[in-house]
Coordinates of C-alpha atoms in Angstrom, one line a residue:
X13 CA 38.9 156.0 -7.8
X14 CA 35.1 155.5 -8.4
X15 CA 34.1 153.2 -11.3
X16 CA 32.3 154.8 -14.2
X17 CA 29.9 152.3 -15.6
X18 CA 29.2 154.4 -18.7
X19 CA 32.8 153.6 -19.9
X20 CA 34.1 150.4 -21.3
X21 CA 37.9 150.0 -21.6
X22 CA 39.8 148.5 -24.4
X23 CA 43.4 147.3 -24.1
X24 CA 45.1 147.4 -27.5
X25 CA 47.3 144.3 -27.9
X26 CA 46.9 144.1 -31.7
X27 CA 49.8 141.9 -33.0
X28 CA 53.4 141.1 -32.4
X29 CA 56.1 143.6 -31.2
X30 CA 58.9 143.7 -33.7
X31 CA 61.2 145.7 -31.3
X32 CA 60.7 142.9 -28.7
X33 CA 61.7 140.2 -31.1
X34 CA 58.3 139.5 -32.7
X35 CA 56.7 138.3 -29.6
X36 CA 53.4 139.1 -28.3
X37 CA 54.2 142.0 -25.9
X38 CA 51.0 141.9 -23.7
X39 CA 51.8 138.3 -22.8
X40 CA 55.4 138.9 -21.7
X41 CA 56.0 138.3 -18.0
X42 CA 56.6 141.5 -16.0
X43 CA 56.8 141.7 -12.1
X44 CA 54.9 138.5 -11.4
X45 CA 52.2 138.8 -14.0
X46 CA 51.9 139.5 -17.8
X47 CA 52.0 143.2 -19.0
X48 CA 48.5 143.1 -20.2
X49 CA 47.4 141.8 -16.7
X50 CA 49.1 144.8 -15.1
X51 CA 47.1 147.1 -17.5
X52 CA 44.0 145.1 -16.8
X53 CA 44.4 145.6 -13.0
X54 CA 44.9 149.3 -13.4
X55 CA 41.8 149.8 -15.8
X56 CA 39.3 147.6 -14.1
X57 CA 38.7 149.8 -11.0
X58 CA 38.0 152.8 -13.2
X59 CA 35.5 151.6 -15.7
X60 CA 32.4 149.3 -15.9
X61 CA 34.2 146.5 -18.1
X62 CA 37.3 145.8 -19.9
X63 CA 38.0 143.9 -23.2
X64 CA 41.1 143.3 -25.2
X65 CA 41.9 143.8 -28.9
X66 CA 44.2 141.0 -30.1
X67 CA 44.8 139.3 -33.4
X68 CA 46.6 136.1 -32.2
X69 CA 46.8 134.2 -28.9
X70 CA 43.1 135.0 -28.3
X71 CA 42.6 132.3 -25.7
X72 CA 45.8 133.5 -23.7
X73 CA 44.5 137.0 -23.7
X74 CA 41.0 135.9 -22.6
X75 CA 42.6 134.0 -19.6
X76 CA 44.3 137.2 -18.4
X77 CA 41.3 138.0 -16.1
X78 CA 40.4 136.2 -12.9
X79 CA 39.8 132.5 -12.9
X80 CA 36.5 131.6 -14.2
X81 CA 36.0 135.1 -15.6
X82 CA 37.5 135.4 -19.1
X83 CA 38.0 138.8 -20.6
X84 CA 36.3 139.5 -24.0
X85 CA 38.8 139.5 -26.9
X86 CA 37.9 141.4 -30.1
X87 CA 40.2 140.9 -33.1
X88 CA 40.5 143.5 -35.9
X89 CA 37.7 143.5 -38.4
X90 CA 39.3 145.9 -40.8
X91 CA 42.2 144.5 -42.8
X92 CA 45.2 146.1 -44.4
X93 CA 47.5 146.6 -41.3
X94 CA 45.4 149.4 -40.0
X95 CA 47.3 149.3 -36.7
X96 CA 45.8 150.4 -33.3
X97 CA 42.9 152.3 -35.2
X98 CA 41.5 148.9 -36.4
X99 CA 41.5 147.8 -32.8
X100 CA 39.8 150.9 -31.7
X101 CA 37.2 150.4 -34.4
X102 CA 36.6 146.9 -33.3
X103 CA 36.1 148.1 -29.7
X104 CA 33.5 150.7 -30.8
X105 CA 31.7 148.3 -32.7
X106 CA 31.4 145.7 -29.9
X107 CA 31.1 147.8 -26.8
X108 CA 27.7 148.6 -25.3
X109 CA 28.5 151.7 -23.3
X110 CA 28.4 155.3 -24.5
X111 CA 32.1 155.8 -24.0
X112 CA 35.2 153.8 -24.8
X113 CA 38.6 154.3 -23.3
X114 CA 41.7 152.8 -25.1
X115 CA 45.1 152.0 -23.6
X116 CA 48.1 149.9 -24.9
X117 CA 49.0 146.6 -23.5
X118 CA 52.6 147.6 -23.0
X119 CA 52.0 150.6 -20.6
X120 CA 51.7 148.9 -17.1
X121 CA 52.0 152.1 -15.1
X122 CA 49.0 153.9 -16.6
X123 CA 47.4 156.5 -14.0
X124 CA 44.7 155.3 -11.6
X125 CA 42.6 158.3 -12.5
X126 CA 42.9 158.1 -16.3
X127 CA 39.2 157.4 -16.9
X128 CA 38.0 160.0 -14.4
X129 CA 40.1 162.8 -15.6
X130 CA 39.5 162.2 -19.3
X131 CA 35.6 161.8 -18.7
X132 CA 35.5 165.0 -16.6
X133 CA 37.3 166.9 -19.4
X134 CA 35.1 165.4 -22.1
X135 CA 31.9 166.4 -20.3
X136 CA 33.0 169.8 -19.0
X137 CA 34.3 170.9 -22.5
X138 CA 31.4 169.2 -24.5
X139 CA 34.1 167.3 -26.4
X140 CA 33.9 164.2 -28.8
X141 CA 37.3 163.0 -27.7
X142 CA 39.6 163.4 -24.7
X143 CA 43.2 162.3 -24.8
X144 CA 46.1 162.4 -22.2
X145 CA 48.9 164.9 -22.6
X146 CA 52.2 165.1 -20.8
X147 CA 54.9 168.0 -20.8
X148 CA 58.5 167.6 -19.8
X149 CA 60.2 170.7 -18.4
X150 CA 61.2 173.0 -21.3
X151 CA 59.6 170.8 -23.9
X152 CA 56.4 171.0 -25.9
X153 CA 53.3 169.2 -24.9
X154 CA 53.4 165.6 -25.8
X155 CA 49.9 164.2 -26.9
X156 CA 49.3 160.4 -26.2
X157 CA 46.3 159.7 -28.6
X158 CA 46.4 155.9 -27.8
X159 CA 45.2 156.9 -24.3
X160 CA 41.8 158.3 -25.3
X161 CA 38.3 158.4 -24.3
X162 CA 35.8 158.5 -27.3
X163 CA 32.1 158.6 -27.8
X164 CA 31.2 155.2 -29.3
X165 CA 28.6 157.0 -31.5
X166 CA 31.6 158.4 -33.5
X167 CA 32.1 154.9 -35.0
X168 CA 31.0 156.0 -38.6
X169 CA 33.6 158.8 -38.4
X170 CA 36.5 156.4 -37.6
X171 CA 35.3 153.7 -40.2
X172 CA 35.1 156.3 -42.9
X173 CA 38.6 157.4 -42.1
X174 CA 39.9 153.9 -42.3
X175 CA 38.0 153.2 -45.5
X176 CA 39.7 156.2 -47.1
X177 CA 43.2 154.8 -46.2
X178 CA 43.7 156.8 -43.0
X179 CA 46.0 155.3 -40.6
X180 CA 47.4 157.9 -38.3
X181 CA 46.2 157.4 -34.7
X182 CA 45.8 161.2 -34.2
X183 CA 44.3 161.8 -37.8
X184 CA 40.8 160.4 -37.5
X185 CA 39.6 163.1 -34.9
X186 CA 41.1 166.0 -36.8
X187 CA 37.8 167.5 -37.5
X188 CA 36.3 166.7 -34.0
X189 CA 36.2 168.6 -30.8
X190 CA 39.1 167.3 -28.8
X191 CA 39.8 167.9 -25.1
X192 CA 43.5 167.5 -24.0
X193 CA 44.1 166.5 -20.3
X194 CA 47.5 167.3 -18.9
X195 CA 49.0 164.6 -16.6
X196 CA 52.0 165.4 -14.4
X197 CA 53.6 162.0 -14.5
X198 CA 55.1 161.3 -18.0
X199 CA 56.3 157.8 -17.0
X200 CA 52.7 156.8 -16.3
X201 CA 52.4 156.6 -20.2
X202 CA 55.7 154.8 -20.8
X203 CA 55.6 152.1 -23.5
X204 CA 57.9 149.0 -22.7
X205 CA 59.1 148.3 -26.2
X206 CA 62.2 146.2 -25.9
X207 CA 63.3 143.0 -23.9
X208 CA 66.0 145.1 -22.3
X209 CA 63.4 147.6 -21.0
X210 CA 61.2 144.7 -19.9
X211 CA 64.0 143.1 -17.8
X212 CA 65.4 146.2 -16.3
X213 CA 62.0 147.7 -15.2
X214 CA 60.8 144.2 -14.1
X215 CA 63.9 143.5 -12.0
X216 CA 62.9 146.6 -9.8
X217 CA 60.2 144.5 -8.2
X218 CA 61.8 141.2 -8.7
X219 CA 61.3 139.0 -5.4
X220 CA 64.9 138.1 -5.4
X221 CA 66.0 141.9 -5.7
X222 CA 65.7 144.2 -2.7
X223 CA 63.5 147.1 -3.6
X224 CA 65.0 150.5 -3.3
X225 CA 63.4 153.8 -3.2
X226 CA 66.0 155.2 -5.5
X227 CA 65.0 152.6 -8.2
X228 CA 61.4 153.7 -8.1
X229 CA 62.0 157.5 -8.1
X230 CA 64.6 157.2 -10.9
X231 CA 61.7 156.4 -13.3
X232 CA 60.4 159.8 -12.5
X233 CA 62.1 162.4 -14.8
X234 CA 60.9 165.5 -12.7
X235 CA 61.1 164.1 -9.3
X236 CA 61.9 166.8 -6.6
X237 CA 61.5 165.8 -3.0
X238 CA 61.2 169.4 -2.0
X239 CA 58.3 170.1 -4.3
X240 CA 56.5 166.8 -4.9
X241 CA 53.0 166.7 -6.3
X242 CA 50.5 164.5 -4.3
X243 CA 49.8 162.2 -7.3
X244 CA 53.6 161.5 -7.6
X245 CA 54.0 160.8 -4.0
X246 CA 51.1 158.4 -4.1
X247 CA 52.5 156.6 -7.1
X248 CA 55.9 156.3 -5.4
X249 CA 54.4 154.7 -2.5
X250 CA 52.1 152.4 -4.6
X251 CA 55.1 151.2 -6.5
X252 CA 57.4 150.6 -3.5
X253 CA 55.1 148.9 -1.1
X254 CA 54.4 145.1 -1.5
X255 CA 51.7 142.8 0.1
X256 CA 52.5 140.5 3.0
X257 CA 52.3 136.8 2.0
X258 CA 51.0 135.2 5.1
X259 CA 47.6 133.4 4.8
X260 CA 45.4 131.8 7.5
X261 CA 42.0 130.1 7.3
X262 CA 39.3 131.3 9.7
X263 CA 35.8 130.3 10.6
X264 CA 33.1 132.2 8.7
X265 CA 32.0 134.2 11.7
X266 CA 35.6 135.4 12.2
X267 CA 36.0 136.6 8.7
X268 CA 34.1 139.9 8.9
X269 CA 36.3 142.7 7.7
X270 CA 39.3 140.5 6.9
X271 CA 40.9 140.4 3.4
X272 CA 40.2 137.6 1.3
X273 CA 43.3 135.8 0.2
X274 CA 42.1 133.7 -2.6
X275 CA 39.2 133.7 -5.1
X276 CA 36.1 131.7 -3.7
X277 CA 34.9 129.5 -6.4
X278 CA 31.2 128.5 -6.0
X279 CA 30.8 124.7 -5.3
X280 CA 27.1 124.8 -6.2
X281 CA 24.7 126.8 -8.4
X282 CA 22.5 129.4 -6.7
X283 CA 19.6 128.8 -7.0
X284 CA 20.2 125.1 -7.5
X285 CA 17.0 124.7 -9.5
X286 CA 14.7 127.0 -11.4
X287 CA 12.2 128.3 -8.9
X288 CA 9.3 130.7 -8.3
X289 CA 9.9 134.3 -7.5
X290 CA 6.6 134.8 -5.7
X291 CA 3.5 133.0 -4.5
X292 CA 1.2 132.1 -7.3
X293 CA 0.7 129.5 -10.0
X294 CA 3.2 127.8 -12.2
X295 CA 2.1 127.2 -15.7
X296 CA 3.2 126.6 -19.3
X297 CA 3.4 129.9 -21.2
X298 CA 2.1 128.2 -24.4
X299 CA -1.3 127.7 -22.6
X300 CA -1.8 131.5 -22.4
X301 CA -4.4 132.9 -24.8
X302 CA -4.1 136.2 -26.5
X303 CA -7.6 136.7 -27.5
X304 CA -9.4 136.2 -24.1
X305 CA -9.2 134.7 -20.7
X306 CA -7.3 131.5 -20.0
X307 CA -8.7 128.9 -17.7
X308 CA -6.3 126.3 -16.1
X309 CA -6.9 123.3 -13.8
X310 CA -4.8 123.3 -10.5
X311 CA -3.5 119.8 -10.1
X312 CA -1.1 120.2 -7.2
X313 CA 0.6 122.6 -4.6
X314 CA 4.4 123.0 -4.5
X315 CA 6.1 124.4 -1.3
X316 CA 9.7 125.6 -1.0
X317 CA 11.9 122.9 -0.1
X318 CA 9.4 120.1 -1.2
X319 CA 9.6 119.7 -5.0
X320 CA 7.0 117.7 -6.9
X321 CA 7.4 115.1 -9.4
X322 CA 4.0 115.9 -11.1
X323 CA 4.3 117.2 -14.7
X324 CA 1.4 119.6 -15.6
X325 CA -0.1 118.9 -19.0
X326 CA -1.9 121.2 -21.4
X327 CA -4.5 123.3 -19.6
X328 CA -3.0 122.3 -16.2
X329 CA -1.0 124.4 -13.6
X330 CA 0.2 124.1 -9.9
X331 CA -0.2 126.3 -7.0
X332 CA 3.4 127.3 -5.9
X333 CA 5.1 129.2 -3.2
X334 CA 8.1 131.5 -3.3
X335 CA 11.2 129.5 -3.7
X336 CA 9.2 126.5 -4.8
X337 CA 10.9 124.4 -7.5
X338 CA 9.4 124.8 -10.9
X339 CA 7.7 121.6 -12.1
X340 CA 8.9 120.2 -15.3
X341 CA 7.3 121.8 -18.3
X342 CA 6.3 124.9 -16.5
X343 CA 8.1 128.3 -17.5
X344 CA 6.0 131.0 -16.0
X345 CA 4.5 132.0 -12.6
X346 CA 1.4 134.3 -12.3
X347 CA 1.0 136.0 -8.9
X348 CA -2.0 134.8 -6.9
X349 CA -3.5 138.3 -6.9
X350 CA -3.7 138.2 -10.7
X351 CA -6.0 135.2 -11.0
X352 CA -9.6 134.4 -10.1
X353 CA -10.8 131.1 -8.7
X354 CA -13.4 129.3 -10.7
X355 CA -14.9 125.8 -10.7
X356 CA -16.2 123.7 -7.9
X357 CA -14.0 124.3 -4.7
X358 CA -11.9 126.7 -6.8
X359 CA -10.1 123.9 -8.6
X360 CA -9.6 126.0 -11.7
X361 CA -8.2 129.5 -12.1
X362 CA -9.1 132.3 -14.7
X363 CA -6.3 134.5 -16.2
X364 CA -7.0 137.6 -18.2
X365 CA -5.3 138.0 -21.4
X366 CA -2.1 139.9 -21.2
X367 CA -1.8 139.5 -17.3
X368 CA 1.7 138.1 -17.6
X369 CA 4.2 137.2 -20.3
X370 CA 5.9 133.8 -20.9
X371 CA 8.8 133.5 -18.6
X372 CA 7.7 136.0 -15.9
X373 CA 8.5 135.5 -12.2
X374 CA 10.7 132.5 -12.8
X375 CA 14.2 132.3 -11.3
X376 CA 16.7 130.3 -13.3
X377 CA 19.0 127.8 -11.8
X378 CA 22.5 129.5 -11.3
X379 CA 20.9 132.9 -11.9
X380 CA 22.7 134.3 -8.9
X381 CA 25.8 132.1 -9.2
X382 CA 26.8 129.3 -11.3
X383 CA 28.8 126.3 -9.9
X384 CA 32.5 126.8 -10.8
X385 CA 32.3 130.5 -11.2
X386 CA 34.1 133.1 -8.7
X387 CA 31.8 133.9 -5.9
X388 CA 34.2 136.4 -4.3
X389 CA 37.5 137.7 -5.5
X390 CA 40.9 137.8 -3.9
X391 CA 41.5 141.0 -2.2
X392 CA 37.9 141.8 -1.3
X393 CA 37.3 142.9 2.3
X394 CA 34.6 140.8 3.7
X395 CA 31.3 142.6 4.6
X396 CA 28.2 141.1 6.2
X397 CA 26.6 140.5 2.8
X398 CA 29.7 138.4 1.9
X399 CA 29.4 136.3 4.9
X400 CA 25.8 135.6 3.9
X401 CA 26.9 134.6 0.4
X402 CA 29.5 132.3 1.7
X403 CA 27.1 130.8 4.1
X404 CA 24.6 130.2 1.2
X405 CA 27.3 128.2 -0.6
X406 CA 27.9 126.1 2.5
X407 CA 31.4 127.4 3.1
X408 CA 32.4 127.2 6.7
X409 CA 36.1 128.4 6.4
X410 CA 37.8 131.1 4.3
X411 CA 41.3 131.9 3.6
X412 CA 42.3 135.5 4.6
X413 CA 45.4 137.5 4.9
X414 CA 46.8 137.7 8.3
X415 CA 46.2 140.9 10.1
X416 CA 48.7 143.6 9.3
X417 CA 50.9 144.4 12.4
X418 CA 51.3 148.3 12.8
X419 CA 53.1 150.3 15.5
X420 CA 52.6 154.0 16.1
X421 CA 53.8 156.7 18.4
X422 CA 54.0 160.4 18.8
X423 CA 57.2 162.3 19.2
X424 CA 57.8 165.5 21.0
X425 CA 58.9 166.7 24.5
X426 CA 55.7 169.1 24.6
X427 CA 53.3 166.1 24.5
X428 CA 51.6 164.8 27.5
X429 CA 49.2 161.8 27.8
X430 CA 45.8 162.0 29.1
X431 CA 45.9 162.0 33.0
X432 CA 49.1 163.8 33.2
X433 CA 49.5 167.5 34.4
X434 CA 49.4 169.8 31.5
X435 CA 52.6 172.1 32.1
X436 CA 53.0 175.4 30.6
X437 CA 53.7 175.1 26.8
X438 CA 52.7 171.5 26.7
X439 CA 49.6 169.9 24.9
X440 CA 47.8 166.7 25.2
X441 CA 48.7 164.1 22.6
X442 CA 45.6 163.7 20.4
X443 CA 47.4 162.3 17.5
X444 CA 47.7 158.7 19.0
X445 CA 44.1 158.5 19.5
X446 CA 43.1 159.5 16.0
X447 CA 45.8 157.0 14.6
X448 CA 44.4 154.3 17.0
X449 CA 40.9 154.8 15.6
X450 CA 42.1 155.0 11.9
X451 CA 44.1 151.9 12.2
X452 CA 41.4 150.1 14.1
X453 CA 38.9 150.9 11.5
X454 CA 41.4 149.5 8.9
X455 CA 41.5 146.2 10.5
X456 CA 45.1 146.2 11.7
X457 CA 46.6 144.7 14.9
X458 CA 48.1 147.7 16.5
X459 CA 50.8 148.4 18.9
X460 CA 50.6 151.7 20.9
X461 CA 54.2 152.8 21.7
X462 CA 53.0 156.0 23.4
X463 CA 55.0 159.3 23.4
X464 CA 58.7 159.2 22.5
X465 CA 60.7 162.1 23.6
X466 CA 62.9 164.2 21.5
X467 CA 66.0 162.3 22.3
X468 CA 68.1 160.5 19.5
X469 CA 68.6 157.2 21.7
X470 CA 65.0 156.9 22.8
X471 CA 63.9 157.6 19.1
X472 CA 66.2 154.9 17.7
X473 CA 65.3 152.3 20.4
X474 CA 61.7 152.8 19.6
X475 CA 62.1 152.5 15.9
X476 CA 64.2 149.4 16.3
X477 CA 61.8 147.7 18.6
X478 CA 59.0 148.5 16.3
X479 CA 60.8 147.3 13.2
X480 CA 61.6 143.9 14.7
X481 CA 58.0 143.2 15.7
X482 CA 55.6 144.8 13.1
X483 CA 55.0 145.2 9.4
X484 CA 54.7 148.9 9.4
X485 CA 55.3 152.0 11.6
X486 CA 53.3 155.3 11.6
X487 CA 54.8 158.2 13.6
X488 CA 53.5 161.7 14.1
X489 CA 55.8 164.6 14.4
X490 CA 59.5 165.1 13.9
X491 CA 59.7 165.0 10.1
X492 CA 59.9 168.8 9.6
X493 CA 63.2 170.8 9.6
X494 CA 62.9 172.0 13.1
X495 CA 66.1 172.1 15.2
X496 CA 64.7 169.5 17.8
X497 CA 63.6 167.1 15.1
X498 CA 66.1 164.1 15.4
X499 CA 63.8 161.8 13.6
X500 CA 64.9 162.5 10.2
X501 CA 68.6 161.7 10.9
X502 CA 67.7 158.4 12.7
X503 CA 65.2 157.2 10.2
X504 CA 67.7 157.8 7.3
X505 CA 70.4 156.0 9.2
X506 CA 68.2 152.9 10.0
X507 CA 67.2 152.4 6.2
X508 CA 65.8 153.5 2.9
X509 CA 63.8 156.6 3.9
X510 CA 63.1 159.7 2.0
X511 CA 61.8 163.1 3.2
X512 CA 59.4 165.0 1.0
X513 CA 57.8 168.4 0.9
X514 CA 54.5 167.7 -0.8
X515 CA 52.5 170.2 -2.7
X516 CA 49.4 170.0 -0.4
X517 CA 47.6 171.7 2.2
X518 CA 47.4 170.7 5.2
X519 CA 50.2 168.3 5.7
X520 CA 53.4 169.3 3.7
X521 CA 56.1 167.3 5.3
X522 CA 56.1 163.5 5.0
X523 CA 58.6 160.8 5.4
X524 CA 58.3 157.5 3.7
X525 CA 60.5 154.3 3.3
X526 CA 61.6 151.1 4.9
X527 CA 63.8 150.6 7.9
X528 CA 65.8 147.6 9.0
X529 CA 67.0 146.2 12.5
X530 CA 68.5 142.8 13.3
X531 CA 67.3 141.3 10.0
X532 CA 63.8 142.6 10.3
X533 CA 62.2 145.3 8.3
X534 CA 59.1 147.5 8.4
X535 CA 57.6 150.1 6.1
X536 CA 57.7 153.6 7.8
X537 CA 55.2 156.5 7.4
X538 CA 56.5 159.7 9.2
X539 CA 53.5 161.9 9.4
X540 CA 53.5 165.6 10.3
X541 CA 52.6 166.7 13.8
X542 CA 49.6 168.9 13.3
X543 CA 46.4 166.9 14.2
X544 CA 44.4 167.6 11.1
X545 CA 47.5 167.1 8.9
X546 CA 48.1 163.7 10.6
X547 CA 44.5 162.6 9.4
X548 CA 44.8 163.9 6.0
X549 CA 48.3 162.3 5.4
X550 CA 47.2 159.0 6.8
X551 CA 44.0 158.9 4.6
X552 CA 45.7 160.0 1.3
X553 CA 49.1 158.3 1.7
X554 CA 49.4 155.8 4.5
X555 CA 45.9 154.1 4.1
X556 CA 46.4 153.0 0.5
X557 CA 49.8 151.5 1.2
X558 CA 48.7 149.6 4.4
X559 CA 45.7 148.2 2.3
X560 CA 48.2 147.1 -0.3
X561 CA 50.2 145.4 2.2
X562 CA 47.1 143.7 3.5
X563 CA 46.3 142.5 -0.1
X564 CA 43.0 144.6 -0.3
X565 CA 41.4 146.2 -3.1
X566 CA 39.7 149.2 -1.6
X567 CA 40.3 152.5 -3.4
X568 CA 39.1 155.7 -1.9
X569 CA 35.5 156.3 -3.0
X570 CA 35.3 159.9 -4.2
X571 CA 32.0 161.5 -4.9
X572 CA 31.3 164.4 -7.3
X573 CA 29.1 167.0 -5.7
X574 CA 28.0 170.7 -6.0
X575 CA 29.8 173.3 -4.0
X576 CA 27.4 175.4 -1.8
X577 CA 29.6 178.3 -1.8
X578 CA 32.9 179.8 -3.1
X579 CA 36.2 178.3 -2.0
X580 CA 39.5 180.0 -2.2
X581 CA 42.2 177.6 -3.7
X582 CA 45.8 178.3 -4.8
X583 CA 46.6 176.3 -8.1
X584 CA 49.6 174.2 -8.1
X585 CA 48.9 172.3 -4.9
X586 CA 46.3 169.9 -3.7
X587 CA 44.2 171.1 -0.9
X588 CA 42.0 169.0 1.3
X589 CA 39.3 171.1 3.1
X590 CA 36.9 169.9 5.7
X591 CA 33.4 169.9 4.6
X592 CA 29.6 169.1 5.5
X593 CA 27.7 167.2 2.9
X594 CA 24.0 168.0 3.0
X595 CA 20.8 168.2 0.8
X596 CA 19.9 171.5 -0.9
X597 CA 16.2 172.8 -1.3
X598 CA 15.8 170.6 -4.3
X599 CA 17.0 167.4 -2.7
X600 CA 20.4 167.5 -4.5
X601 CA 23.7 166.9 -2.7
X602 CA 25.9 169.9 -1.9
X603 CA 29.0 170.5 0.3
X604 CA 30.1 173.5 2.2
X605 CA 33.4 173.9 4.1
X606 CA 33.6 174.0 7.9
X607 CA 35.1 177.5 8.1
X608 CA 38.7 178.1 9.2
X609 CA 40.9 175.3 7.7
X610 CA 43.8 175.6 10.0
X611 CA 45.8 172.3 10.3
X612 CA 45.6 172.5 14.2
X613 CA 41.9 172.9 14.3
X614 CA 41.0 169.3 15.1
X615 CA 37.4 170.3 16.2
X616 CA 36.5 171.1 12.5
X617 CA 37.5 167.4 11.7
X618 CA 34.9 166.2 14.2
X619 CA 32.3 168.7 12.9
X620 CA 32.9 167.7 9.3
X621 CA 31.4 164.5 7.6
X622 CA 33.6 164.7 4.5
X623 CA 36.7 166.1 3.1
X624 CA 36.7 168.3 -0.1
X625 CA 39.5 167.4 -2.5
X626 CA 40.8 170.2 -4.6
X627 CA 43.4 168.8 -7.0
X628 CA 46.7 170.5 -8.1
X629 CA 45.3 171.9 -11.4
X630 CA 42.3 173.6 -9.8
X631 CA 42.0 177.3 -8.9
X632 CA 39.4 179.1 -7.0
X633 CA 35.9 177.2 -6.9
X634 CA 32.7 179.2 -7.5
X635 CA 29.3 178.4 -5.9
X636 CA 27.7 175.5 -8.0
X637 CA 31.0 174.2 -9.3
X638 CA 31.4 170.4 -8.9
X639 CA 34.1 169.2 -6.6
X640 CA 35.4 165.8 -5.4
X641 CA 34.4 164.7 -1.9
X642 CA 35.5 161.9 0.4
X643 CA 33.0 160.9 2.9
X644 CA 34.2 160.0 6.4
X645 CA 31.6 157.4 7.0
X646 CA 33.4 154.1 7.2
X647 CA 36.7 155.8 7.4
X648 CA 36.8 157.8 10.7

């Protein structure tokens, strides 16, 4: 989910939880971290910055972030036990963005698209406040006012409400325009209020307790494997999969596209000294005159890598080159084209009044990176710029996750490999080649197991062999309810596998779980057999899970663009339509679908440069409507 830099997030920790034994709820251990850290990890990818509202243990909350990067902590400023509203008020006073998103510290399952959906509703409805709402079957809508997005300009409204004695979380915006956003997953807004809840939910992911799919789906009150929404399937996979733990050190040149296994702390400051941002003259800002030209005497020249010990006095300056260390006492650099040479041999320079301001064109020591601060964060996929940054710090080796091992094969008697005779009723196997490309782009070590016939013994042997040698298995075909699809029964017999009919198009059938053989285990992704459905299912289900296993932080980057034409869409399911992103006559971005969207038309995936993502709640799209788009560049 794309970050929104206009939004700051505030985690409401407040005070002690009485139902949890008067302990600080946000700091309680839960699944290998504290509860507030889980909330922080879910919010951080969605917003520009995150802060915490707390009234005690401020240092502990500040340390909830990455090493060397403390989280801002803002205590209540309104007295009188004003509850979460006092925290919200403190957040609105301190935050520097036009919007503030609030969430409690005891809800570690909050949605990954919370900020995006609340922001879209607030914008489209011209609202002042947007809040999350859920609805259980046969029940009334349940608003969650503590999960809200507000305009920070509304601070006077909230402060006035508190000053008059108001304390209800949903009372302060009673006279404002409020947008309610319906979320499918009620458990995403669950509060952990007691120590028993903390223990029981924490044990589901305890390292000493085998994880079961049943335990994960039991948290979903409306779980239906025969009619599963996309977001719910994604959540189940996200909650079930765990990262591999193997780490290796590699040389810097071998680290490209690998996943960083630990934070890299800078051993030096970059730059190491104050230096010049351009060729010119280093001077003392106090020497510049406001009422007329300034004349300075040039006493030396400073080159990059050759600092000078000279200290210019009043009325003196030095010629300096880009990157040259600033001489002691100098605080400004004037570009050489802004000066005129005067005096014998050009020993003096003249500067017109107002040509520069004190401090211009000076790079400060540590301006790029301070010694002891995190240069790169764990989970980052290392790109060319990262290699350059690490080289600038003198780091020759980096710790990375070992490469994920993934096996893949296609199933079906009708499939033929390239080079074989294409008999009547048969087709060439294209899925293995798209899977090969997608897994290779993801940076996996892959094992191509070819085509496995529709034979129970052959399927079981293939799954067992793969399970004993890899971390994950991706299959195509054999997960529907067809008479010759033996895969379902074999997968279920080998492990903890569930079979879903997902509310999406294309790619309705999907199998997911974990299988076991001879003491080994591997996650299993059983994708449908249609070529386009294989790619869609991989990108929107398997990709995120494999990245989680790799320890990588790389959410799908969705863009918001204008639809160039009308698109037919059935509400109640998610549709992924192939599209071409282009520029309109005004230079703005627009997207048009590629025509027929049949799940077997692989040519349309080759012609497309993006996927148009039409979410469950959407209906028909009109020309000019804004839609989400996933660009293929970097993915396919």
